[in-house]
Protein backbone atom coordinates (compact mmCIF):
# COMPACT_ATOMS: atom_id res chain seq x y z
CA UNK A 1 0.00 0.00 0.00
CA UNK A 2 1.97 3.00 -1.30
CA UNK A 3 -0.61 5.66 -0.34
CA UNK A 4 -0.22 8.77 -2.50
CA UNK A 5 2.71 8.96 -4.89
CA UNK A 6 3.85 11.83 -7.09
CA UNK A 7 6.15 11.97 -10.07
CA UNK A 8 8.51 13.60 -10.69
CA UNK A 9 10.05 14.69 -7.38
CA UNK A 10 12.00 17.57 -8.90
CA UNK A 11 11.80 19.44 -12.18
CA UNK A 12 13.37 22.54 -13.71
CA UNK A 13 11.59 24.18 -16.63
CA UNK A 14 12.26 27.17 -18.82
CA UNK A 15 9.57 29.81 -19.22
CA UNK A 16 7.04 28.70 -21.81
CA UNK A 17 7.72 24.98 -21.51
CA UNK A 18 4.97 22.54 -20.62
CA UNK A 19 4.87 19.58 -18.30
CA UNK A 20 2.52 17.19 -16.51
CA UNK A 21 2.69 16.15 -12.87
CA UNK A 22 1.28 12.74 -12.06
CA UNK A 23 -0.45 11.77 -8.84
CA UNK A 24 -1.53 8.23 -8.02
CA UNK A 25 -3.35 6.81 -5.00
CA UNK A 26 -4.14 3.21 -4.12
CA UNK A 27 -6.67 3.82 -1.32
CA UNK A 28 -9.76 3.91 -3.57
CA UNK A 29 -10.44 7.51 -2.56
CA UNK A 30 -13.12 9.45 -4.39
CA UNK A 31 -11.62 12.91 -3.89
CA UNK A 32 -8.26 14.10 -5.15
CA UNK A 33 -6.62 17.52 -4.91
CA UNK A 34 -3.70 19.53 -6.20
CA UNK A 35 -2.16 22.18 -3.94
CA UNK A 36 0.79 24.50 -4.19
CA UNK A 37 2.84 25.55 -1.21
CA UNK A 38 4.84 28.75 -1.21
CA UNK A 39 7.00 30.21 1.58
CA UNK A 40 4.96 32.06 4.20
CA UNK A 41 1.65 30.90 2.75
CA UNK A 42 -0.67 28.06 3.57
CA UNK A 43 -1.39 25.33 1.08
CA UNK A 44 -3.54 26.73 -1.72
CA UNK A 45 -5.93 24.59 -3.70
CA UNK A 46 -5.37 24.62 -7.46
CA UNK A 47 -7.92 22.09 -8.71
CA UNK A 48 -9.74 19.14 -7.25
CA UNK A 49 -11.81 16.18 -8.35
CA UNK A 50 -14.78 14.54 -6.65
CA UNK A 51 -14.67 11.44 -8.81
CA UNK A 52 -13.46 9.86 -12.02
CA UNK A 53 -14.12 12.11 -14.99
CA UNK A 54 -14.89 15.21 -12.91
CA UNK A 55 -12.72 18.19 -12.04
CA UNK A 56 -13.31 21.59 -10.48
CA UNK A 57 -11.38 24.80 -9.92
CA UNK A 58 -9.90 25.68 -6.60
CA UNK A 59 -8.51 28.92 -5.23
CA UNK A 60 -5.65 29.44 -7.74
CA UNK A 61 -6.49 27.57 -10.98
CA UNK A 62 -5.09 29.98 -13.57
CA UNK A 63 -2.28 28.55 -15.69
CA UNK A 64 -3.09 24.94 -14.74
CA UNK A 65 -5.26 22.18 -16.15
CA UNK A 66 -6.16 18.80 -14.69
CA UNK A 67 -7.62 15.49 -15.75
CA UNK A 68 -9.02 12.51 -13.85
CA UNK A 69 -9.43 9.78 -16.44
CA UNK A 70 -8.98 7.01 -13.88
CA UNK A 71 -10.10 7.02 -10.26
CA UNK A 72 -6.59 6.39 -8.98
CA UNK A 73 -4.81 9.06 -11.05
CA UNK A 74 -4.98 12.85 -11.06
CA UNK A 75 -2.83 14.79 -13.53
CA UNK A 76 -1.80 18.43 -13.23
CA UNK A 77 -0.67 20.17 -16.41
CA UNK A 78 1.20 23.39 -16.99
CA UNK A 79 0.74 24.41 -20.63
CA UNK A 80 3.14 27.37 -20.63
CA UNK A 81 5.19 27.57 -17.45
CA UNK A 82 5.90 30.95 -15.84
CA UNK A 83 8.36 31.85 -13.05
CA UNK A 84 5.36 32.56 -10.78
CA UNK A 85 4.61 28.84 -10.91
CA UNK A 86 7.84 28.01 -9.12
CA UNK A 87 6.56 26.19 -6.07
CA UNK A 88 6.19 22.87 -4.30
CA UNK A 89 3.16 20.97 -5.53
CA UNK A 90 1.32 18.51 -3.34
CA UNK A 91 -1.30 16.03 -4.35
CA UNK A 92 -3.77 14.70 -1.78
CA UNK A 93 -6.68 12.29 -1.70
CA UNK A 94 -9.57 11.59 0.66
CA UNK A 95 -12.90 9.86 1.05
CA UNK A 96 -15.91 12.03 0.38
CA UNK A 97 -17.06 14.63 2.89
CA UNK A 98 -20.22 12.62 3.52
CA UNK A 99 -18.03 10.20 5.43
CA UNK A 100 -17.52 12.74 8.23
CA UNK A 101 -14.19 12.07 9.89
CA UNK A 102 -13.17 9.92 6.98
CA UNK A 103 -12.47 13.07 5.01
CA UNK A 104 -8.84 13.02 6.21
CA UNK A 105 -6.54 14.08 3.41
CA UNK A 106 -3.53 11.93 2.67
CA UNK A 107 -0.72 13.84 1.01
CA UNK A 108 1.95 12.81 -1.45
CA UNK A 109 5.64 13.68 -0.93
CA UNK A 110 5.49 16.73 -3.20
CA UNK A 111 7.08 17.88 -6.45
CA UNK A 112 9.53 20.76 -6.35
CA UNK A 113 9.19 22.77 -9.56
CA UNK A 114 11.48 25.61 -10.60
CA UNK A 115 10.64 27.74 -13.63
CA UNK A 116 13.53 29.82 -14.94
CA UNK B 1 -14.42 35.21 5.35
CA UNK B 2 -13.25 31.73 6.32
CA UNK B 3 -9.73 31.98 7.68
CA UNK B 4 -7.28 30.03 9.83
CA UNK B 5 -4.54 31.84 11.69
CA UNK B 6 -1.69 30.21 13.58
CA UNK B 7 0.77 31.49 16.11
CA UNK B 8 3.60 31.73 16.67
CA UNK B 9 5.02 31.72 13.15
CA UNK B 10 8.16 30.02 14.42
CA UNK B 11 9.40 28.60 17.68
CA UNK B 12 12.71 27.28 18.99
CA UNK B 13 12.77 25.13 22.12
CA UNK B 14 15.24 22.94 23.96
CA UNK B 15 14.92 19.19 23.72
CA UNK B 16 12.80 17.84 26.55
CA UNK B 17 10.77 21.03 27.01
CA UNK B 18 7.05 21.41 26.36
CA UNK B 19 5.43 23.84 23.95
CA UNK B 20 1.98 24.94 22.81
CA UNK B 21 0.96 26.04 19.34
CA UNK B 22 -2.17 28.09 18.70
CA UNK B 23 -4.80 28.06 15.97
CA UNK B 24 -7.70 30.53 15.63
CA UNK B 25 -10.32 30.09 12.95
CA UNK B 26 -13.40 31.81 11.57
CA UNK B 27 -14.60 28.88 9.45
CA UNK B 28 -18.33 28.35 9.58
CA UNK B 29 -20.25 26.11 9.74
CA UNK B 30 -17.55 24.11 11.46
CA UNK B 31 -17.10 20.43 10.66
CA UNK B 32 -13.75 19.36 12.07
CA UNK B 33 -10.24 20.56 12.79
CA UNK B 34 -7.05 18.67 12.10
CA UNK B 35 -3.46 19.23 13.09
CA UNK B 36 -0.89 18.08 10.55
CA UNK B 37 2.86 17.65 10.94
CA UNK B 38 4.99 18.42 7.92
CA UNK B 39 8.62 17.38 7.98
CA UNK B 40 10.99 19.29 5.71
CA UNK B 41 10.70 18.03 2.15
CA UNK B 42 7.67 15.85 2.85
CA UNK B 43 3.92 16.06 2.65
CA UNK B 44 1.76 16.83 5.71
CA UNK B 45 0.70 13.91 7.91
CA UNK B 46 -2.38 14.03 10.13
CA UNK B 47 -1.77 14.05 13.90
CA UNK B 48 -5.26 14.54 15.34
CA UNK B 49 -8.78 15.33 14.30
CA UNK B 50 -11.40 17.02 16.45
CA UNK B 51 -15.09 17.44 15.83
CA UNK B 52 -17.44 19.97 17.40
CA UNK B 53 -18.21 17.81 20.44
CA UNK B 54 -14.61 16.99 21.31
CA UNK B 55 -12.44 19.31 23.38
CA UNK B 56 -9.33 17.18 23.87
CA UNK B 57 -7.60 14.56 21.75
CA UNK B 58 -4.22 12.96 22.37
CA UNK B 59 -1.80 11.16 20.11
CA UNK B 60 1.25 10.11 22.12
CA UNK B 61 3.08 13.25 23.21
CA UNK B 62 0.75 15.44 21.16
CA UNK B 63 -2.44 16.76 22.77
CA UNK B 64 -4.88 18.93 20.86
CA UNK B 65 -7.62 21.00 22.45
CA UNK B 66 -10.60 22.66 20.88
CA UNK B 67 -12.84 25.44 22.15
CA UNK B 68 -15.64 25.65 19.59
CA UNK B 69 -17.20 28.64 21.34
CA UNK B 70 -14.13 30.84 20.96
CA UNK B 71 -13.03 29.06 17.77
CA UNK B 72 -9.60 28.30 19.10
CA UNK B 73 -7.45 25.19 19.11
CA UNK B 74 -4.07 24.42 20.56
CA UNK B 75 -1.51 21.68 20.04
CA UNK B 76 0.59 20.85 23.09
CA UNK B 77 3.80 18.89 22.64
CA UNK B 78 5.19 17.25 25.76
CA UNK B 79 8.84 16.36 26.35
CA UNK B 80 9.92 17.49 22.91
CA UNK B 81 12.33 15.46 20.82
CA UNK B 82 14.62 16.45 17.98
CA UNK B 83 12.29 14.59 15.61
CA UNK B 84 9.49 17.02 16.52
CA UNK B 85 11.27 19.68 14.45
CA UNK B 86 8.76 20.31 11.67
CA UNK B 87 6.00 22.63 10.52
CA UNK B 88 2.64 22.12 12.24
CA UNK B 89 -0.40 23.04 10.20
CA UNK B 90 -3.94 23.61 11.42
CA UNK B 91 -6.64 22.70 8.92
CA UNK B 92 -10.34 23.36 9.36
CA UNK B 93 -13.10 21.93 7.21
CA UNK B 94 -16.59 23.34 6.81
CA UNK B 95 -19.90 21.53 6.55
CA UNK B 96 -21.96 21.53 3.40
CA UNK B 97 -19.12 22.77 1.20
CA UNK B 98 -17.99 19.55 -0.35
CA UNK B 99 -14.49 18.86 0.82
CA UNK B 100 -13.46 22.48 1.40
CA UNK B 101 -10.40 22.71 3.63
CA UNK B 102 -8.94 25.90 5.11
CA UNK B 103 -5.23 25.81 5.87
CA UNK B 104 -3.23 27.86 8.31
CA UNK B 105 0.25 29.00 7.33
CA UNK B 106 1.80 26.74 9.94
CA UNK B 107 4.15 27.06 12.91
CA UNK B 108 7.74 26.12 12.26
CA UNK B 109 9.10 24.32 15.32
CA UNK B 110 12.80 23.74 15.86
CA UNK B 111 13.94 21.54 18.73
CA UNK B 112 17.59 21.99 19.64
CA UNK B 113 19.72 19.69 21.81
XYZ file of N, CA, C and O in Angstrom, chain A residues 30-32 47-57 66-70 73-74:
84
model
N -12.346 8.759 -3.362
C -13.116 9.452 -4.389
C -12.501 10.813 -4.730
O -12.475 11.221 -5.876
N -12.064 11.538 -3.699
C -11.616 12.906 -3.893
C -10.098 12.972 -4.066
O -9.349 12.281 -3.368
N -9.681 13.829 -4.984
C -8.256 14.098 -5.152
C -8.055 15.595 -5.348
O -8.946 16.292 -5.856
N -6.753 22.777 -8.144
C -7.917 22.091 -8.708
C -8.206 20.878 -7.837
O -7.336 20.397 -7.132
N -9.429 20.370 -7.942
C -9.742 19.144 -7.248
C -10.717 18.327 -8.071
O -11.263 18.807 -9.074
N -10.915 17.092 -7.637
C -11.806 16.181 -8.355
C -12.615 15.388 -7.333
O -12.061 14.892 -6.356
N -13.919 15.280 -7.567
C -14.783 14.536 -6.650
C -15.080 13.149 -7.172
O -15.876 12.410 -6.582
N -14.460 12.780 -8.287
C -14.668 11.440 -8.812
C -14.096 11.333 -10.214
O -13.776 12.345 -10.860
N -13.991 10.099 -10.679
C -13.459 9.857 -12.017
C -14.242 10.655 -13.053
O -15.469 10.668 -13.043
N -13.498 11.349 -13.925
C -14.122 12.105 -14.993
C -14.611 13.483 -14.611
O -15.142 14.206 -15.462
N -14.437 13.890 -13.354
C -14.893 15.214 -12.909
C -13.741 16.003 -12.343
O -12.867 15.453 -11.663
N -13.708 17.303 -12.621
C -12.720 18.195 -12.041
C -13.383 19.524 -11.732
O -14.436 19.847 -12.315
N -12.770 20.283 -10.840
C -13.306 21.593 -10.477
C -12.157 22.511 -10.100
O -11.093 22.051 -9.691
N -12.406 23.817 -10.244
C -11.379 24.804 -9.923
C -11.323 25.054 -8.435
O -12.335 25.054 -7.745
N -6.197 20.107 -15.350
C -6.159 18.802 -14.692
C -7.038 17.822 -15.450
O -7.913 18.209 -16.222
N -6.768 16.544 -15.207
C -7.619 15.492 -15.748
C -7.665 14.318 -14.785
O -6.666 14.017 -14.118
N -8.834 13.670 -14.720
C -9.017 12.508 -13.848
C -9.697 11.430 -14.697
O -10.880 11.164 -14.577
N -8.901 10.804 -15.543
C -9.435 9.781 -16.436
C -9.644 8.456 -15.718
O -10.520 7.670 -16.093
N -8.830 8.208 -14.691
C -8.976 7.013 -13.876
C -9.125 7.433 -12.428
O -8.533 8.430 -12.018
N -5.798 8.105 -10.546
C -4.813 9.055 -11.049
C -5.402 10.457 -11.201
O -6.552 10.622 -11.626
N -4.577 11.455 -10.906
C -4.983 12.849 -11.064
C -3.784 13.594 -11.634
O -2.728 13.646 -11.015
